[in-house]
Structure formats: C-alpha cells, structure tokens
Amino acid sequence: MKKLLALLILLQTVQFTVQAQKPLRYRNWQLVFQDDFDTYRSVADMEARSPWKFTPDNERTLVGNPTEDQYYDSRNVELHDGTLHLIARPLPAPITYPFKTTDGRDTTKLLHYESGWIDLRSDFPTNTALGDTSRWPGNRGFELGLFEIRCKLGGGLGTWPAFWLYAGPTEIDVFEGGDPREASNNIHYSTKSTPYRAKGFRYTYPGPTDLMQGFHTFSVVWTKEAVTYYLDRKWLRTVPASEIPTYPAPVDIIANQAVNNFALPDTWPGGVPGQRQSAFIIDYIKVYKARR
C-alpha cells in the first residue's frame, strides 16, 4: 500500500512538473479586446468613451461580503503614464452606507476606506465579428476565451486587489492578491437548483522578490471542458468541468481593489503626505478567442 501511495505521489508530481513546463502560447488565440489605457486624456475622457464604468451595478460596495470595508468612487481611479491606478485609501471619516438585504430589509454598513473599481458598462456593444455572443440586460462581456491582465500590486495588510469574471451562477477569480508573496485563484458556481460549489488555490511566489516588486501577467483560459490558470505565462492549475462546472454565458470583466475590515493602513506603501494608500496598477486587460 505504501509503495502504491508513493507511486501515486510520484505520478502527480511528474504530471505537475510536465504541465508547469508548458507555457501559455498565443498562436491558437485571436485578440478580440484590448485596453492598454494609453489613449485617454483623463479619467473624465475615459468615463466618456471607454467601455468601463467605475462602480458596481447596484451598490458602491459589495454589501454581500461582510469583511469588505470600502466605498468605490471614480475619484480613486487615476491614469499615469499609460497605466490605470485603482487606489485604496482611508476615508477622512467613516461613512454609514445604507442598503437593503436580500430579503428586502433596510440596514446600514460602516465603511472606513475608499477605493477604485472598473467593470464593463451595461451598454458595452456586442460585436459578433469578434466572437461575442448574445446577451440579456445586465449581462455582457465574452463567453469562453483567454482573459488576461498585466498589473502591479500595491500591497499593504488588508488590501484585496482582484481581476475576475462574473456571470451570475459562475465566478472565475483570475487572481486575488494582498499578501506580498501569495496570490489565489478560485471558481464559484451555484444556481437555484444546484448547491454552492467552489474550488480555490493559493500560490506562493518563488524567487528573491515578491509580487509587489514589478508587473506580472495573470491569465485564465476558460473552455467548456476546463478552466486553466497561468502566472507570467506559466501553468498553475487546471480545473476540469467535471469538478466545477461553469455557466455558458458572457461574463462581466472586473478589476477592483477591495479593502478588508482588518486592514492596517500604517503598513501600506504610501504616496500622499500624511496619508497611506495602496495602488493596484494595471498596464492592460486583454481578451482572446480561440482561432477557428
């Protein structure tokens, strides 16, 4: 039995090593969407003519997550030298944010931070020539494909930068950060007729530096058969649909920097005299479709 167990472990290790040596290649993919944030004169110009908006659809914070402690506003989005900055900083004073619970009750939440968010506008135009698919109100984006972000994480205890895809029953977290040396990726799936399912993975970044010291590329390949994650074009893991299914619908593309309620701004890198802040810096966001 021990020999069999040792053999299974060896086979798993060999498989992981072989997969890890297969870099992400682009020859079978066609670029269908790209924003490198180089063409906007200002955030106001970006707001007027980009495909992005700067707050979630219904609220200025994700009220369903009890640990989130931030208020999203366009003033926390900045453009610098062809990069987009989503900046988290403490509010001058906490604000009481009113909202309704899922069962319709009025309640409030005390928020201590402000931060930046982008996601695709509801009127982001459909382009069937690029492989886009039909949509319904409130659902837009691309169904299946290769989704990618090149970014630099600001760091600081309690910061929570993320790049993710959302289509109601399915949420694919391309990455979630916060720890200087760790990032995670996750798949969430649930419908009214199926119980909630999720599968997460935490990756420790090797080498002499950490994830805050430079730009990194986080990618996910989403097909009907599986969801596969890459960091700097190196394979991290593959989740087959037999383990976690995904819902066949166009996804919203979201990048944001949440702040947890255990945050310590004194650990944040700073940037404004007398006030700490953390900037999630995005070089580009791209979407590819499989070549036919």
Short mmCIF file of C-alpha atoms in Angstrom, two decimals:
data_model
loop_
_atom_site.label_atom_id
_atom_site.label_comp_id
_atom_site.label_asym_id
_atom_site.label_seq_id
_atom_site.Cartn_x
_atom_site.Cartn_y
_atom_site.Cartn_z
CA MET A 1 0.00 0.00 0.00
CA LYS A 2 2.84 2.37 0.90
CA LYS A 3 4.55 1.62 -2.41
CA LEU A 4 1.32 2.32 -4.29
CA LEU A 5 0.84 5.61 -2.43
CA ALA A 6 4.43 6.63 -3.15
CA LEU A 7 3.92 5.81 -6.84
CA LEU A 8 0.73 7.91 -6.99
CA ILE A 9 2.50 10.86 -5.38
CA LEU A 10 5.38 10.48 -7.84
CA LEU A 11 2.98 10.39 -10.80
CA GLN A 12 1.17 13.52 -9.55
CA THR A 13 4.50 15.32 -9.10
CA VAL A 14 5.67 14.33 -12.59
CA GLN A 15 2.36 15.47 -14.09
CA PHE A 16 2.57 18.83 -12.31
CA THR A 17 6.19 19.29 -13.48
CA VAL A 18 5.30 18.47 -17.10
CA GLN A 19 2.32 20.85 -17.04
CA ALA A 20 4.37 23.61 -15.44
CA GLN A 21 6.88 23.38 -18.28
CA LYS A 22 4.14 24.14 -20.82
CA PRO A 23 3.97 27.93 -21.13
CA LEU A 24 0.89 29.76 -22.31
CA ARG A 25 1.15 30.16 -26.09
CA TYR A 26 -0.87 32.56 -28.20
CA ARG A 27 -0.70 31.08 -31.69
CA ASN A 28 -4.13 29.44 -31.31
CA TRP A 29 -5.73 32.62 -29.95
CA GLN A 30 -7.06 35.73 -31.68
CA LEU A 31 -7.04 39.05 -29.80
CA VAL A 32 -10.60 40.41 -29.70
CA PHE A 33 -10.47 43.01 -26.92
CA GLN A 34 -7.70 45.16 -25.51
CA ASP A 35 -7.43 48.23 -23.34
CA ASP A 36 -3.92 49.42 -22.51
CA PHE A 37 -5.15 52.76 -21.09
CA ASP A 38 -2.81 54.73 -23.38
CA THR A 39 -5.39 56.70 -25.35
CA TYR A 40 -7.33 58.53 -22.63
CA ARG A 41 -6.53 62.15 -21.85
CA SER A 42 -8.04 61.94 -18.38
CA VAL A 43 -10.36 59.84 -16.23
CA ALA A 44 -13.24 62.04 -17.42
CA ASP A 45 -12.27 61.21 -21.02
CA MET A 46 -12.10 57.54 -20.08
CA GLU A 47 -15.52 57.78 -18.47
CA ALA A 48 -16.93 59.35 -21.64
CA ARG A 49 -15.63 56.94 -24.26
CA SER A 50 -14.19 53.80 -22.70
CA PRO A 51 -16.09 50.50 -22.20
CA TRP A 52 -15.59 50.81 -18.42
CA LYS A 53 -17.54 52.22 -15.52
CA PHE A 54 -16.21 52.92 -12.03
CA THR A 55 -18.74 51.42 -9.62
CA PRO A 56 -20.63 48.12 -9.35
CA ASP A 57 -24.11 47.93 -10.87
CA ASN A 58 -26.28 48.29 -7.80
CA GLU A 59 -24.17 49.49 -4.86
CA ARG A 60 -20.97 51.42 -4.15
CA THR A 61 -19.67 48.43 -2.17
CA LEU A 62 -20.27 44.69 -2.32
CA VAL A 63 -22.75 44.50 0.53
CA GLY A 64 -22.93 40.72 0.44
CA ASN A 65 -19.37 40.36 1.74
CA PRO A 66 -19.25 41.27 5.45
CA THR A 67 -15.46 41.80 5.51
CA GLU A 68 -15.38 44.41 2.71
CA ASP A 69 -14.84 47.87 4.16
CA GLN A 70 -14.55 50.15 1.11
CA TYR A 71 -16.65 52.60 -0.89
CA TYR A 72 -15.99 52.71 -4.65
CA ASP A 73 -15.75 56.07 -6.38
CA SER A 74 -14.25 57.34 -9.65
CA ARG A 75 -12.02 59.74 -7.74
CA ASN A 76 -9.99 56.68 -6.76
CA VAL A 77 -9.21 55.88 -10.40
CA GLU A 78 -6.17 57.62 -11.90
CA LEU A 79 -4.18 57.47 -15.14
CA HIS A 80 -0.38 57.70 -15.06
CA ASP A 81 2.00 57.12 -17.98
CA GLY A 82 -0.29 54.69 -19.81
CA THR A 83 -1.34 52.74 -16.73
CA LEU A 84 -4.57 52.70 -14.74
CA HIS A 85 -4.36 53.05 -10.96
CA LEU A 86 -7.09 51.78 -8.60
CA ILE A 87 -6.22 53.47 -5.34
CA ALA A 88 -7.33 52.40 -1.88
CA ARG A 89 -7.04 54.94 0.93
CA PRO A 90 -8.66 55.60 4.31
CA LEU A 91 -11.71 57.87 4.25
CA PRO A 92 -11.28 61.17 6.15
CA ALA A 93 -14.13 59.93 8.36
CA PRO A 94 -16.16 56.69 8.27
CA ILE A 95 -19.42 56.79 6.33
CA THR A 96 -22.66 55.00 7.11
CA TYR A 97 -23.73 53.23 3.94
CA PRO A 98 -27.44 52.29 3.66
CA PHE A 99 -28.59 49.26 1.65
CA LYS A 100 -31.25 46.58 1.51
CA THR A 101 -30.63 42.97 2.48
CA THR A 102 -31.52 40.13 0.13
CA ASP A 103 -34.87 39.76 1.90
CA GLY A 104 -35.65 43.47 1.47
CA ARG A 105 -34.83 44.83 4.93
CA ASP A 106 -33.23 48.27 5.30
CA THR A 107 -29.87 48.22 7.04
CA THR A 108 -26.51 50.03 7.11
CA LYS A 109 -22.82 49.29 7.00
CA LEU A 110 -19.99 51.45 8.36
CA LEU A 111 -17.23 51.90 5.78
CA HIS A 112 -13.71 53.17 6.57
CA TYR A 113 -11.99 53.20 3.16
CA GLU A 114 -12.48 54.32 -0.43
CA SER A 115 -11.07 52.57 -3.48
CA GLY A 116 -11.20 52.01 -7.24
CA TRP A 117 -13.21 49.64 -9.43
CA ILE A 118 -13.73 49.10 -13.17
CA ASP A 119 -16.10 46.78 -14.97
CA LEU A 120 -17.72 46.67 -18.38
CA ARG A 121 -20.61 49.06 -18.96
CA SER A 122 -24.07 47.61 -19.46
CA ASP A 123 -24.16 49.25 -22.91
CA PHE A 124 -20.77 47.84 -23.92
CA PRO A 125 -21.58 47.00 -27.57
CA THR A 126 -21.91 43.47 -28.84
CA ASN A 127 -19.56 42.61 -31.69
CA THR A 128 -20.39 39.24 -33.21
CA ALA A 129 -17.46 39.56 -35.61
CA LEU A 130 -15.16 39.18 -32.59
CA GLY A 131 -16.88 36.03 -31.42
CA ASP A 132 -19.14 37.81 -28.97
CA THR A 133 -22.42 36.12 -28.12
CA SER A 134 -25.99 37.13 -27.42
CA ARG A 135 -26.74 38.81 -24.09
CA TRP A 136 -29.58 39.79 -21.87
CA PRO A 137 -29.94 43.01 -19.81
CA GLY A 138 -27.31 43.21 -17.09
CA ASN A 139 -25.09 40.55 -18.63
CA ARG A 140 -22.33 41.44 -21.06
CA GLY A 141 -18.83 40.50 -21.99
CA PHE A 142 -17.28 37.46 -23.59
CA GLU A 143 -18.24 33.81 -23.27
CA LEU A 144 -15.23 31.48 -23.07
CA GLY A 145 -11.74 32.52 -24.18
CA LEU A 146 -8.42 33.67 -22.79
CA PHE A 147 -8.66 36.56 -20.30
CA GLU A 148 -5.52 38.38 -19.19
CA ILE A 149 -4.28 41.28 -17.07
CA ARG A 150 -0.79 42.70 -16.66
CA CYS A 151 -0.57 44.55 -13.38
CA LYS A 152 1.44 45.54 -10.32
CA LEU A 153 0.09 45.09 -6.81
CA GLY A 154 0.37 47.86 -4.25
CA GLY A 155 0.40 45.75 -1.12
CA GLY A 156 -0.38 46.51 2.49
CA LEU A 157 -2.24 44.48 5.10
CA GLY A 158 -5.93 44.21 4.28
CA THR A 159 -5.72 45.33 0.63
CA TRP A 160 -7.50 42.93 -1.71
CA PRO A 161 -6.80 43.54 -5.43
CA ALA A 162 -8.54 41.21 -7.85
CA PHE A 163 -9.27 40.50 -11.51
CA TRP A 164 -12.36 38.37 -12.02
CA LEU A 165 -15.13 37.26 -14.36
CA TYR A 166 -18.77 37.13 -13.32
CA ALA A 167 -21.82 35.62 -15.00
CA GLY A 168 -24.37 35.04 -12.24
CA PRO A 169 -24.01 31.32 -11.48
CA THR A 170 -20.30 31.41 -12.36
CA GLU A 171 -17.49 33.49 -10.89
CA ILE A 172 -13.93 32.91 -12.06
CA ASP A 173 -11.32 34.73 -10.00
CA VAL A 174 -8.30 35.06 -12.28
CA PHE A 175 -6.36 36.24 -9.25
CA GLU A 176 -6.88 37.71 -5.79
CA GLY A 177 -3.92 39.32 -4.05
CA GLY A 178 -2.93 41.11 -0.88
CA ASP A 179 -0.06 39.09 0.54
CA PRO A 180 3.33 40.12 -0.93
CA ARG A 181 4.23 36.53 -1.83
CA GLU A 182 0.87 34.88 -2.35
CA ALA A 183 -2.00 35.02 -4.83
CA SER A 184 -5.08 32.87 -5.12
CA ASN A 185 -7.47 31.87 -7.87
CA ASN A 186 -10.95 30.46 -7.40
CA ILE A 187 -14.06 29.19 -9.17
CA HIS A 188 -17.52 29.66 -7.65
CA TYR A 189 -20.67 28.07 -9.04
CA SER A 190 -24.27 27.91 -7.87
CA THR A 191 -27.81 28.02 -9.22
CA LYS A 192 -31.25 27.81 -7.63
CA SER A 193 -31.33 24.09 -8.43
CA THR A 194 -27.72 23.18 -7.51
CA PRO A 195 -25.83 23.72 -4.25
CA TYR A 196 -22.97 26.19 -3.98
CA ARG A 197 -19.64 24.79 -5.13
CA ALA A 198 -16.19 26.35 -5.06
CA LYS A 199 -12.60 25.38 -5.64
CA GLY A 200 -9.73 27.61 -4.54
CA PHE A 201 -5.97 27.51 -4.94
CA ARG A 202 -3.29 29.58 -3.19
CA TYR A 203 0.05 30.05 -4.90
CA THR A 204 3.28 31.10 -3.18
CA TYR A 205 5.51 33.16 -5.46
CA PRO A 206 9.11 31.84 -5.56
CA GLY A 207 12.31 33.77 -6.12
CA PRO A 208 14.16 36.64 -4.48
CA THR A 209 11.43 39.27 -4.97
CA ASP A 210 7.69 39.31 -4.28
CA LEU A 211 4.56 40.10 -6.28
CA MET A 212 4.69 43.78 -5.28
CA GLN A 213 8.08 44.47 -6.85
CA GLY A 214 7.10 44.53 -10.52
CA PHE A 215 4.44 43.85 -13.13
CA HIS A 216 3.04 40.35 -13.53
CA THR A 217 0.66 38.76 -16.02
CA PHE A 218 -2.30 36.76 -14.70
CA SER A 219 -4.22 34.72 -17.29
CA VAL A 220 -7.07 32.25 -17.41
CA VAL A 221 -8.17 30.02 -20.28
CA TRP A 222 -11.88 29.27 -20.00
CA THR A 223 -13.27 26.50 -22.19
CA LYS A 224 -16.33 24.23 -21.93
CA GLU A 225 -14.02 21.48 -20.71
CA ALA A 226 -11.93 23.28 -18.08
CA VAL A 227 -10.60 26.47 -16.52
CA THR A 228 -6.80 26.81 -16.61
CA TYR A 229 -4.78 29.41 -14.73
CA TYR A 230 -1.37 30.92 -15.57
CA LEU A 231 1.01 33.36 -13.88
CA ASP A 232 3.56 35.07 -16.12
CA ARG A 233 2.50 32.57 -18.82
CA LYS A 234 3.47 29.59 -16.62
CA TRP A 235 0.81 26.98 -15.83
CA LEU A 236 -0.57 26.98 -12.30
CA ARG A 237 -3.50 24.57 -12.37
CA THR A 238 -6.41 23.21 -14.43
CA VAL A 239 -9.90 22.65 -13.02
CA PRO A 240 -11.96 20.32 -15.25
CA ALA A 241 -15.67 20.96 -15.67
CA SER A 242 -16.33 17.59 -14.02
CA GLU A 243 -15.11 19.14 -10.75
CA ILE A 244 -16.66 22.61 -11.04
CA PRO A 245 -18.99 23.41 -13.95
CA THR A 246 -19.21 26.88 -15.48
CA TYR A 247 -22.33 28.58 -16.79
CA PRO A 248 -22.32 29.16 -20.58
CA ALA A 249 -22.94 32.92 -20.62
CA PRO A 250 -21.00 36.12 -21.38
CA VAL A 251 -19.10 37.28 -18.30
CA ASP A 252 -18.60 40.74 -16.90
CA ILE A 253 -14.90 41.62 -16.62
CA ILE A 254 -13.99 43.27 -13.32
CA ALA A 255 -10.83 44.69 -11.76
CA ASN A 256 -11.01 46.23 -8.30
CA GLN A 257 -9.13 46.76 -5.07
CA ALA A 258 -11.26 45.88 -2.08
CA VAL A 259 -10.18 46.56 1.50
CA ASN A 260 -10.79 44.11 4.33
CA ASN A 261 -12.03 45.27 7.72
CA PHE A 262 -8.80 44.05 9.34
CA ALA A 263 -6.69 46.44 7.23
CA LEU A 264 -3.80 48.37 8.78
CA PRO A 265 -3.08 51.44 6.62
CA ASP A 266 0.18 52.05 8.51
CA THR A 267 1.56 49.05 6.60
CA TRP A 268 0.55 50.49 3.22
CA PRO A 269 3.30 51.91 0.99
CA GLY A 270 2.01 55.48 0.92
CA GLY A 271 2.17 58.14 -1.75
CA VAL A 272 0.31 61.05 -0.18
CA PRO A 273 1.99 63.03 2.64
CA GLY A 274 0.31 62.19 5.92
CA GLN A 275 -1.92 59.51 4.39
CA ARG A 276 -1.14 55.98 3.34
CA GLN A 277 -2.56 54.48 0.17
CA SER A 278 -2.18 51.40 -1.99
CA ALA A 279 -2.32 51.49 -5.80
CA PHE A 280 -3.34 48.48 -7.88
CA ILE A 281 -1.70 49.42 -11.20
CA ILE A 282 -3.00 47.94 -14.48
CA ASP A 283 -0.94 48.01 -17.67
CA TYR A 284 -3.51 46.25 -19.87
CA ILE A 285 -6.51 43.95 -19.99
CA LYS A 286 -6.94 41.62 -22.98
CA VAL A 287 -9.41 39.01 -24.21
CA TYR A 288 -8.68 36.38 -26.85
CA LYS A 289 -10.95 33.95 -28.69
CA ALA A 290 -9.85 30.53 -29.92
CA ARG A 291 -8.96 30.63 -33.60
CA ARG A 292 -11.35 28.65 -35.79
#
